[in-house]
């Protein structure tokens, strides 16, 4: 390997070449030219132009074959064209000889060249006077000039090195040894590979062996151990110098790319950090959105589990809640999570979540040893590691109004250190979780109260009235939906008739349940004093205007049935029409125009019907016929169709009829509201004689 002065490679186009190379081509006894894609001269030095009997200006833009034909040298022109075609087709160097009109013999070498910047392909032509005849130049020196010039066209700048045809280094390269500190003996042969980073050596050695064996260009990037003890990044390129099909030498360059590599790594790190920051922001926004929809503590924990898994790779998520009154902690784990040794424990229990709550600071343990150190080598740590797959932990206090309400706890199945960026993300997540848990606790308290209130307002059982069969059905919406205002009631009147009502107080929660309670109690009081439907609804209007807000919309259907005559008197305050299921005739809706909801001033109407023995009148809430995928109108049509398909044994049993309607109407739909039904049926008996 011999070191040479760094010379920038010539641009492979018709533009001006660098001064050093231009001087070399001008002053060298070697003829040189570059032929463009159309085989015309794009660059040619004085020496080669003179060989062709022309000036450089006369050659540019012309092909060698055309110039030789103009000079009458048709054989030489054909030989030149053949050589060019062979180089273009095979991509290998071709040697030829040319004798000028003056009798001088020149060795010609044609070989392909590719411009590094653009990838454009050219053909280079080098002409060397045979044995230096008439030039005063020794043939070996002229041939070496040819080799060095070819190497300049193929390899980059910086340190120029050479190797023998078998890939072993035989010549010194002081610049390499100045970088690595190797002495000459350690450098020669394949010793230069010893200066490479251990992780790079095998790869580079295989690439160098493959290039030498296949006689293909060598191009590799690797780290080199420098005299200072550190490593620099370098890129090595080499090309074979050929004599026909025989490799005579390898010539290449070594370029220091440490600054470029470090800048690229810095860009990659910055891009990765920006990407991770953007991803964490997106995940935090998603967490905020998911938590806004979570109503219960279990839903909050499941949302946290998904964000923890995607955000930091947490394998186990739970929320530890503080019971201040009892000074205990209660664990709520995500779905499908493994069991912890204890689901509840005192606040001073050796646990990472308890420590985070007590200190009001995040607590992290990257492995069991760190957890043991954090918890003062408590035996509970060994129990936790033995009974669960957890091997790393993060616990973050959840604060509300400046006081801890619990901790958000993440665990990992393998030792793991949480980065500063991840810690900031998790602390923000714990803040969002604290708000969601606070809302969930309030919701669950309100939900529990409303459920108990609604349950207390619905009749435990329906009254037994001679000559009448009453049936009711109530199905709450999903457990995560707040309690609604659906209600029903039925009771006998002093005159022997039976009264029934089904209503819907719009809204959810305690407010709706309380409104339902007031209306139910007022209706019962009015019914015993003036039972006729129109009178009852008029009285409710007056009460409603005095006690209920204008935004409290309430609808209901109220009826009074005489079991003896089958006469049914009914008033409808903005509710859905009752369904009549007849034994012989098909089912139908009572086609009466409903009056306005309660509290809206109107004259209450009174509708009279006669219910035949064996017929059933069904009142129902909108949850039976309306949902996100079905409108009220289509639901009413479907209700009639479903009722018409009921088997005879179902039609004859009012309770079975209600269950049949609910199961059929909700089949294929997600229930998103309470479903309430009340049925009154006149059985096929002689009610008058029995009475």
XYZ file of C-alpha atoms in Angstrom:
691
model
C 0.000 0.000 0.000
C 1.639 3.286 -0.959
C 0.421 6.686 0.176
C -0.039 9.390 -2.430
C -1.053 13.014 -2.366
C -4.822 13.384 -2.122
C -6.191 14.362 -5.540
C -9.892 15.022 -6.092
C -11.317 12.699 -8.742
C -11.974 14.288 -12.148
C -15.569 15.078 -13.047
C -16.589 12.708 -15.799
C -18.155 15.242 -18.109
C -17.138 17.919 -20.532
C -16.858 20.503 -17.748
C -13.536 21.824 -16.476
C -11.456 19.262 -14.577
C -9.740 20.132 -11.272
C -6.438 21.952 -11.792
C -4.261 19.150 -10.403
C -5.835 16.517 -12.643
C -5.925 18.886 -15.625
C -2.212 19.466 -15.195
C -1.571 15.742 -14.932
C -3.487 15.009 -18.100
C -1.871 17.890 -19.947
C 1.714 17.161 -18.959
C 1.539 13.356 -18.855
C 3.011 11.301 -21.694
C -0.128 9.203 -21.437
C -2.984 9.917 -23.833
C -6.360 10.204 -22.139
C -9.972 10.766 -23.212
C -13.554 10.294 -21.986
C -16.245 9.312 -24.468
C -19.882 10.260 -23.811
C -22.862 7.952 -24.213
C -22.932 8.651 -27.964
C -19.254 7.528 -28.197
C -18.077 11.082 -28.959
C -15.102 12.654 -27.181
C -16.234 14.708 -24.179
C -12.727 15.183 -22.747
C -9.392 14.581 -24.481
C -5.853 15.659 -23.663
C -3.240 17.043 -26.034
C -1.273 13.808 -26.141
C -4.130 11.615 -27.412
C -5.342 14.257 -29.864
C -1.831 14.343 -31.342
C -1.842 10.550 -31.671
C -4.971 10.943 -33.850
C -3.312 13.741 -35.802
C -5.725 16.394 -34.495
C -6.016 19.142 -31.929
C -8.279 18.631 -28.854
C -10.778 21.153 -30.240
C -11.054 19.173 -33.495
C -11.791 15.958 -31.537
C -14.462 17.148 -29.079
C -17.943 16.023 -30.091
C -16.579 13.589 -32.704
C -16.216 9.806 -32.430
C -12.797 8.113 -32.845
C -14.195 6.041 -35.730
C -15.369 9.141 -37.619
C -12.016 10.899 -37.187
C -10.051 7.858 -38.393
C -12.339 7.343 -41.410
C -11.809 10.982 -42.406
C -8.081 10.246 -42.304
C -8.576 7.170 -44.502
C -7.833 4.699 -41.705
C -10.908 2.514 -42.155
C -9.363 -0.607 -40.525
C -8.386 1.344 -37.413
C -11.837 2.986 -37.340
C -13.544 -0.406 -37.412
C -11.238 -1.673 -34.647
C -12.072 1.344 -32.477
C -15.809 0.833 -32.950
C -15.474 -2.864 -32.059
C -13.602 -2.054 -28.853
C -16.198 0.544 -27.836
C -19.077 -1.838 -28.482
C -17.383 -4.569 -26.436
C -16.859 -2.263 -23.453
C -20.458 -1.029 -23.623
C -21.837 -4.566 -23.830
C -19.647 -6.501 -21.364
C -18.522 -3.748 -19.000
C -14.909 -5.021 -19.086
C -11.697 -3.305 -20.115
C -10.462 -4.004 -23.656
C -6.870 -3.636 -24.884
C -5.884 -2.765 -28.471
C -2.926 -1.395 -30.418
C -2.809 1.499 -32.860
C -0.031 2.493 -35.272
C 0.010 6.108 -36.378
C 0.812 7.291 -39.919
C 4.290 8.150 -38.587
C 4.804 4.520 -37.556
C 4.537 5.007 -33.765
C 2.917 2.111 -31.919
C 0.537 2.919 -29.052
C -1.099 0.558 -26.517
C -4.771 1.459 -26.083
C -6.962 0.541 -23.117
C -10.737 1.065 -23.208
C -12.669 0.629 -19.962
C -16.024 1.671 -18.458
C -16.288 4.508 -15.962
C -19.263 5.591 -13.850
C -19.598 9.096 -12.415
C -20.086 8.755 -8.631
C -22.407 11.769 -8.300
C -24.872 11.001 -11.093
C -24.348 7.344 -11.980
C -23.817 8.280 -15.674
C -21.782 5.793 -17.708
C -18.781 6.715 -19.869
C -15.890 4.973 -21.607
C -12.322 6.047 -20.831
C -9.507 5.659 -23.347
C -5.859 5.605 -22.279
C -3.037 5.446 -24.829
C 0.532 4.579 -23.803
C 3.442 4.749 -26.244
C 4.871 1.256 -26.687
C 8.099 0.911 -24.598
C 8.394 4.676 -24.443
C 9.546 4.849 -28.041
C 10.203 8.430 -29.060
C 9.148 9.832 -25.678
C 12.148 9.209 -23.469
C 9.849 7.485 -20.931
C 10.551 4.007 -19.595
C 7.735 1.587 -20.462
C 7.215 0.491 -16.845
C 6.842 4.113 -15.721
C 4.350 4.818 -18.499
C 2.324 1.759 -17.552
C 2.293 2.835 -13.924
C 1.037 6.283 -14.943
C -1.776 4.496 -16.745
C -2.640 2.472 -13.633
C -2.555 5.453 -11.305
C -4.746 7.481 -13.641
C -7.312 4.707 -13.824
C -7.316 4.456 -10.023
C -7.998 8.192 -9.757
C -11.078 7.781 -11.934
C -12.492 4.942 -9.816
C -11.584 5.730 -6.205
C -12.236 8.697 -3.951
C -9.638 10.977 -2.408
C -7.864 11.024 0.970
C -5.554 8.056 1.660
C -4.610 6.148 -1.514
C -3.580 2.542 -0.948
C -2.628 -0.465 -3.024
C -2.731 -4.226 -2.581
C -1.489 -7.181 -4.574
C -3.701 -9.210 -6.916
C -4.490 -11.681 -4.100
C -5.606 -8.950 -1.727
C -2.495 -8.857 0.502
C -0.790 -5.536 1.190
C 2.833 -5.375 0.028
C 3.575 -1.626 0.111
C 3.706 0.773 3.047
C 0.998 3.386 3.722
C 2.374 5.825 6.331
C -0.957 7.698 6.579
C -2.813 4.534 7.619
C -0.162 3.693 10.181
C -0.238 7.261 11.502
C -3.945 6.824 12.177
C -3.812 3.345 13.699
C -0.344 3.300 15.273
C 0.482 0.000 13.547
C 4.088 -0.671 12.670
C 4.967 -1.829 9.153
C 5.138 -5.543 9.973
C 1.733 -5.520 11.705
C 0.231 -3.576 8.801
C 1.376 -5.644 5.803
C -0.476 -8.679 4.426
C -3.898 -8.749 6.080
C -2.649 -7.108 9.254
C -4.545 -3.885 8.562
C -7.725 -5.779 9.474
C -6.493 -5.990 13.088
C -7.079 -2.235 13.435
C -10.791 -2.611 12.727
C -13.472 -2.719 15.412
C -14.031 -6.357 16.502
C -17.709 -6.143 15.508
C -16.769 -4.994 11.981
C -13.739 -7.132 11.181
C -15.422 -10.380 10.076
C -17.876 -8.524 7.842
C -15.191 -6.410 6.161
C -12.840 -9.362 5.710
C -15.607 -11.364 3.984
C -16.406 -8.419 1.720
C -12.689 -7.980 0.810
C -12.251 -11.714 0.101
C -15.385 -11.722 -2.097
C -14.197 -8.690 -4.066
C -10.740 -10.226 -4.667
C -12.209 -13.596 -5.627
C -14.897 -12.181 -7.939
C -12.720 -9.283 -9.211
C -15.452 -6.776 -8.351
C -15.170 -3.328 -6.776
C -14.763 -3.240 -2.991
C -16.802 -0.742 -0.943
C -17.130 -0.989 2.832
C -17.685 1.246 5.854
C -16.155 0.309 9.203
C -14.715 1.616 12.448
C -10.951 1.935 12.860
C -9.170 1.984 16.223
C -7.044 5.122 16.364
C -3.869 5.864 18.285
C -5.888 7.747 20.911
C -7.761 4.568 21.809
C -11.089 5.608 20.304
C -12.691 4.642 17.011
C -13.185 6.628 13.816
C -15.559 5.842 10.967
C -13.984 5.255 7.545
C -15.116 4.236 4.089
C -12.805 2.168 1.908
C -13.179 1.735 -1.843
C -10.932 -0.239 -4.193
C -10.927 -1.319 -7.855
C -8.845 -3.960 -9.594
C -6.235 -2.989 -12.160
C -6.472 -5.493 -14.994
C -4.079 -6.674 -17.687
C -6.447 -8.498 -19.948
C -8.180 -11.046 -17.717
C -5.418 -10.938 -15.094
C -5.554 -8.769 -11.968
C -2.261 -6.967 -11.554
C -3.035 -4.760 -8.580
C -5.771 -3.239 -6.384
C -5.858 0.524 -5.922
C -8.249 2.284 -3.594
C -8.847 5.068 -1.138
C -9.741 5.429 2.517
C -11.981 8.368 3.481
C -12.597 9.602 7.026
C -16.399 9.845 7.381
C -16.486 10.210 11.177
C -17.999 13.693 11.116
C -20.617 12.706 8.545
C -21.446 9.507 10.439
C -21.752 11.300 13.781
C -23.904 13.990 12.175
C -26.093 11.295 10.628
C -26.397 9.458 13.945
C -27.269 12.750 15.643
C -29.954 13.390 13.035
C -31.300 9.889 13.534
C -31.386 10.333 17.318
C -33.135 13.684 16.986
C -35.622 12.260 14.504
C -36.252 9.310 16.790
C -36.724 11.586 19.793
C -39.076 13.824 17.838
C -40.972 10.789 16.566
C -41.224 9.325 20.066
C -42.329 12.678 21.475
C -44.996 12.984 18.797
C -46.103 9.409 19.463
C -46.281 10.021 23.209
C -48.318 13.181 22.595
C -50.702 11.259 20.348
C -51.002 8.493 22.937
C -51.659 11.023 25.690
C -54.377 12.609 23.552
C -55.869 9.170 22.940
C -55.705 8.436 26.654
C -57.569 11.667 27.347
C -60.219 10.706 24.800
C -60.543 7.127 26.081
C -60.716 8.243 29.697
C -63.408 10.782 28.874
C -65.628 7.868 27.812
C -64.740 5.669 30.803
C -67.487 5.789 33.415
C -66.365 3.207 35.946
C -63.059 2.573 37.686
C -62.718 -0.742 35.837
C -63.069 1.054 32.501
C -60.435 3.596 33.561
C -57.974 0.828 34.450
C -58.580 -0.989 31.151
C -57.968 2.244 29.233
C -54.745 2.781 31.197
C -53.678 -0.779 30.453
C -53.988 -0.237 26.703
C -52.087 3.063 26.815
C -49.399 1.599 29.083
C -48.929 -1.371 26.759
C -48.615 0.725 23.602
C -46.791 3.665 25.219
C -44.065 2.010 27.310
C -44.609 -1.713 26.831
C -46.101 -2.331 30.287
C -47.319 -5.910 30.727
C -49.470 -5.342 33.815
C -51.494 -2.293 34.840
C -53.518 -1.581 37.934
C -54.819 1.341 39.939
C -54.350 1.337 43.702
C -57.030 3.411 45.466
C -56.680 4.936 48.914
C -59.450 4.466 51.472
C -58.707 7.298 53.904
C -61.279 6.241 56.474
C -59.861 2.725 56.836
C -56.235 3.582 55.975
C -56.169 0.782 53.435
C -55.310 0.460 49.775
C -57.460 -1.420 47.258
C -56.128 -2.702 43.920
C -58.171 -2.634 40.700
C -56.396 -4.641 38.001
C -57.018 -4.552 34.263
C -58.881 -7.338 32.517
C -56.939 -10.578 31.971
C -54.188 -9.393 34.322
C -52.379 -11.822 36.609
C -53.276 -11.942 40.278
C -51.178 -10.028 42.787
C -50.408 -11.568 46.178
C -52.836 -9.118 47.809
C -55.697 -7.094 46.362
C -56.004 -4.972 49.517
C -53.437 -4.036 52.150
C -52.622 -1.354 54.749
C -51.044 1.924 53.686
C -47.748 0.954 55.376
C -47.516 -2.361 53.505
C -44.155 -2.808 51.694
C -45.411 -2.121 48.186
C -44.154 0.240 45.505
C -47.594 1.819 45.034
C -47.970 2.366 48.772
C -44.531 4.008 48.817
C -45.471 6.315 45.905
C -48.672 7.358 47.704
C -46.888 7.948 51.018
C -44.031 9.943 49.440
C -46.263 11.631 46.825
C -43.472 10.969 44.330
C -42.975 8.529 41.442
C -41.196 5.355 42.477
C -39.328 3.192 39.955
C -37.495 -0.125 40.187
C -35.726 -1.433 37.090
C -35.288 -4.950 38.535
C -36.079 -7.001 41.659
C -32.834 -5.913 43.343
C -33.824 -2.242 43.050
C -37.315 -3.028 44.367
C -35.824 -4.847 47.342
C -33.562 -1.864 48.050
C -36.508 0.556 47.756
C -38.631 -1.506 50.168
C -35.817 -2.195 52.660
C -35.438 -5.887 51.716
C -38.971 -6.719 52.846
C -39.848 -10.430 52.377
C -42.929 -9.358 50.407
C -40.623 -8.515 47.479
C -39.489 -12.131 47.140
C -43.116 -13.235 47.425
C -44.111 -10.854 44.607
C -41.298 -12.049 42.324
C -42.023 -15.697 43.111
C -45.780 -15.508 42.489
C -45.931 -13.131 39.486
C -43.973 -12.588 36.242
C -43.236 -8.969 37.227
C -39.571 -7.923 37.064
C -39.668 -4.097 36.827
C -42.094 -1.534 38.252
C -43.300 2.044 38.025
C -45.763 3.589 40.495
C -46.992 7.164 40.136
C -49.127 8.975 42.725
C -52.551 10.196 41.619
C -53.400 13.557 43.171
C -56.728 15.366 43.537
C -57.017 18.800 45.173
C -53.471 18.425 46.475
C -54.138 15.077 48.185
C -53.261 11.560 47.018
C -56.219 9.396 46.053
C -54.135 6.419 44.942
C -51.411 5.384 42.524
C -51.119 4.240 38.920
C -48.968 1.095 38.854
C -47.225 -0.424 35.798
C -45.164 -3.604 35.792
C -42.930 -5.259 33.187
C -42.128 -8.934 32.627
C -38.399 -8.305 32.268
C -35.944 -5.889 33.892
C -36.341 -2.464 32.328
C -35.137 1.050 32.975
C -37.643 3.802 32.276
C -36.144 6.756 30.380
C -36.594 10.367 31.441
C -38.873 10.993 28.460
C -41.030 7.985 29.361
C -41.213 9.123 32.961
C -42.549 12.533 31.931
C -45.134 10.782 29.756
C -46.196 8.467 32.589
C -46.509 11.330 35.071
C -48.832 13.133 32.642
C -50.752 9.884 32.238
C -51.121 9.558 36.001
C -52.601 13.062 36.113
C -55.185 12.121 33.506
C -55.906 8.880 35.357
C -56.479 10.757 38.637
C -59.133 12.952 37.002
C -60.820 9.939 35.401
C -60.785 7.919 38.632
C -62.286 10.873 40.499
C -65.100 11.072 37.962
C -65.587 7.300 38.050
C -65.895 7.223 41.837
C -68.497 9.983 41.784
C -70.344 8.259 38.962
C -70.383 4.901 40.725
C -71.692 6.517 43.903
C -74.422 8.321 41.972
C -75.181 5.227 39.914
C -75.548 3.082 43.014
C -77.823 5.642 44.637
C -79.955 5.982 41.502
C -80.231 2.208 41.098
C -81.462 1.837 44.653
C -83.851 4.746 44.210
C -85.260 3.393 40.959
C -85.550 -0.099 42.376
C -87.480 1.256 45.346
C -89.874 3.119 43.063
C -90.775 0.211 40.803
C -93.384 -2.079 42.338
C -91.964 -5.225 43.856
C -94.929 -7.138 42.476
C -98.045 -6.325 40.520
C -101.442 -6.464 42.230
C -103.774 -9.402 41.754
C -107.055 -8.148 40.276
C -109.946 -10.516 39.622
C -110.570 -10.960 35.902
C -107.293 -9.271 34.846
C -103.754 -10.531 34.253
C -100.965 -8.009 34.708
C -97.349 -8.539 33.660
C -94.278 -6.297 33.629
C -90.741 -6.509 32.263
C -87.754 -4.277 33.023
C -84.239 -4.585 31.597
C -81.683 -1.959 32.431
C -79.302 -0.726 29.777
C -75.654 -1.856 29.955
C -74.133 -1.604 33.418
C -72.056 1.364 32.265
C -75.104 3.443 31.318
C -76.559 5.690 34.000
C -79.905 4.770 35.460
C -82.753 6.176 33.387
C -86.225 7.429 34.164
C -88.313 4.517 32.854
C -91.034 3.425 35.270
C -94.330 1.602 35.464
C -97.052 1.079 38.031
C -100.409 -0.702 38.362
C -102.949 -0.631 41.176
C -106.637 -1.406 41.776
C -109.106 1.464 42.142
C -111.894 1.620 44.766
C -114.606 1.112 42.119
C -113.163 -2.295 41.037
C -111.340 -1.095 37.993
C -107.552 -1.380 37.588
C -105.228 1.516 36.686
C -101.889 1.186 34.929
C -99.196 3.621 33.791
C -95.860 3.480 31.971
C -93.728 6.594 31.661
C -90.307 7.916 30.767
C -88.613 10.826 32.512
C -85.986 12.037 30.065
C -82.444 12.148 31.394
C -80.218 9.917 33.476
C -79.103 9.495 37.032
C -80.503 10.689 40.331
C -82.307 13.689 38.842
C -84.341 11.480 36.482
C -85.063 8.927 39.219
C -86.182 11.647 41.630
C -88.468 13.154 38.979
C -89.945 9.729 38.360
C -90.658 9.372 42.091
C -92.537 12.660 42.313
C -94.692 11.939 39.255
C -95.479 8.383 40.389
C -96.606 9.506 43.824
C -98.669 12.392 42.433
C -100.352 10.127 39.886
C -101.413 7.619 42.544
C -102.866 10.396 44.685
C -104.801 11.882 41.774
C -106.057 8.485 40.563
C -107.750 7.667 43.857
C -109.624 10.976 43.945
C -110.461 11.452 40.228
C -109.408 8.303 38.349
C -110.418 9.264 34.804
C -107.292 9.501 32.602
C -107.889 13.027 31.270
C -108.448 14.343 34.829
C -105.313 12.634 36.122
C -103.087 14.054 33.376
C -104.556 17.541 33.841
C -103.719 17.363 37.528
C -100.196 16.148 36.708
C -99.741 19.117 34.382
C -100.483 21.509 37.268
C -98.084 19.661 39.581
C -95.440 19.459 36.909
C -95.522 23.197 36.229
C -95.146 23.908 39.928
C -92.356 21.445 40.809
C -90.451 20.380 37.692
C -88.072 22.323 35.472
C -88.958 23.140 31.891
C -86.103 20.922 30.682
C -87.522 17.883 32.505
C -89.439 16.232 29.646
C -91.766 13.457 30.787
C -94.055 11.260 28.681
C -96.479 8.588 29.858
C -99.520 6.482 28.979
C -102.180 6.068 31.689
C -105.190 3.773 31.441
C -108.137 2.547 33.492
C -109.604 -0.893 32.625
C -112.985 -2.308 33.682
C -112.538 -6.104 33.916
C -116.271 -6.693 33.584
C -117.011 -4.776 30.388
C -113.507 -4.704 28.922
C -113.736 -0.915 28.536
C -110.327 0.716 28.606
C -110.056 4.492 29.051
C -106.647 5.895 28.095
C -104.746 9.185 27.844
C -101.358 9.542 26.158
C -99.008 12.371 27.146
C -96.540 12.321 24.255
C -95.697 8.625 24.589
C -95.508 5.778 22.054
C -98.848 4.136 21.049
C -99.837 0.990 22.957
C -99.701 -2.376 21.176
C -102.844 -4.529 21.074
C -102.274 -8.256 20.585
C -105.523 -9.997 19.619
C -106.059 -13.723 19.587
C -107.818 -13.884 16.221
C -107.166 -10.552 14.536
C -103.589 -9.442 13.882
C -101.691 -7.176 16.325
C -101.999 -3.423 15.867
C -101.072 -0.098 17.421
C -103.782 2.044 19.008
C -103.878 4.739 16.370
C -104.582 7.790 18.529
C -102.760 11.058 18.237
C -100.787 11.506 21.464
C -101.158 14.720 23.469
C -98.188 16.813 24.525
C -95.726 15.693 27.238
C -96.469 16.662 30.826
C -96.130 20.325 31.669
C -96.876 21.511 28.139
C -100.210 23.306 28.226
C -102.935 21.427 26.283
C -106.423 20.018 26.687
C -106.057 16.397 27.651
C -107.886 13.924 25.479
C -109.706 10.797 26.562
C -109.829 7.665 24.428
C -112.159 4.715 25.018
C -111.539 1.162 23.729
C -112.995 -2.249 24.428
C -110.583 -5.076 25.099
C -111.895 -8.450 24.031
C -111.278 -11.568 26.150
C -107.930 -13.079 25.230
C -106.539 -9.721 24.028
C -103.461 -8.069 25.550
C -102.622 -4.359 25.660
C -98.863 -3.677 25.927
C -97.282 -0.385 27.017
C -93.538 -0.006 26.367
C -90.665 2.481 26.493
C -88.681 3.735 23.497
C -85.743 1.460 24.387
C -87.727 -1.429 22.876
C -88.131 0.080 19.398
C -85.379 2.709 18.990
C -81.583 2.496 19.035
C -78.549 3.803 17.146
C -79.303 1.608 14.134
C -83.105 1.733 14.107
C -85.475 4.697 13.948
C -88.716 4.883 15.924
C -90.886 4.503 12.821
C -89.117 1.391 11.561
C -89.065 0.042 15.114
C -92.832 0.386 15.448
C -93.359 -1.450 12.154
C -91.010 -4.194 13.281
C -92.808 -4.465 16.636
C -96.115 -5.233 14.887
C -94.399 -7.802 12.646
C -92.743 -9.497 15.615
C -96.032 -9.653 17.549
C -97.788 -11.198 14.563
C -95.234 -14.019 14.540
C -95.713 -14.957 18.190
C -96.783 -18.591 18.764
C -100.274 -19.153 20.204
C -98.959 -20.325 23.569
C -96.989 -17.059 23.865
C -99.976 -14.909 22.903
C -102.042 -16.562 25.610
C -99.509 -15.781 28.373
C -98.896 -12.067 28.996
C -95.528 -12.590 30.746
C -94.235 -14.840 27.978
C -95.485 -12.303 25.464
C -93.386 -9.516 26.981
C -90.268 -11.694 27.108
C -90.838 -12.764 23.491
C -91.157 -9.148 22.334
C -87.973 -8.055 24.112
C -85.823 -10.938 22.903
C -87.070 -10.608 19.330
C -86.810 -6.810 19.135
C -83.303 -6.629 20.634
C -81.883 -9.558 18.662
C -78.995 -8.235 16.552
C -78.973 -4.808 18.204
C -76.857 -3.386 21.003
C -79.091 -2.270 23.860
C -78.253 1.326 24.709
C -81.277 2.295 26.826
C -83.565 0.833 29.478
C -86.409 -1.372 28.206
C -89.659 -1.297 30.193
C -92.996 -2.983 29.380
C -96.365 -3.322 31.118
C -99.107 -5.628 29.826
C -102.761 -5.987 30.817
C -104.734 -8.977 29.543
C -108.351 -10.098 29.774
C -108.289 -13.879 29.953
C -110.806 -15.970 28.039
C -113.189 -16.633 30.966
C -116.668 -15.587 32.017
C -115.529 -12.667 34.146
C -119.103 -11.529 34.926
C -120.257 -14.837 36.407
C -117.047 -15.197 38.429
C -117.496 -11.768 39.827
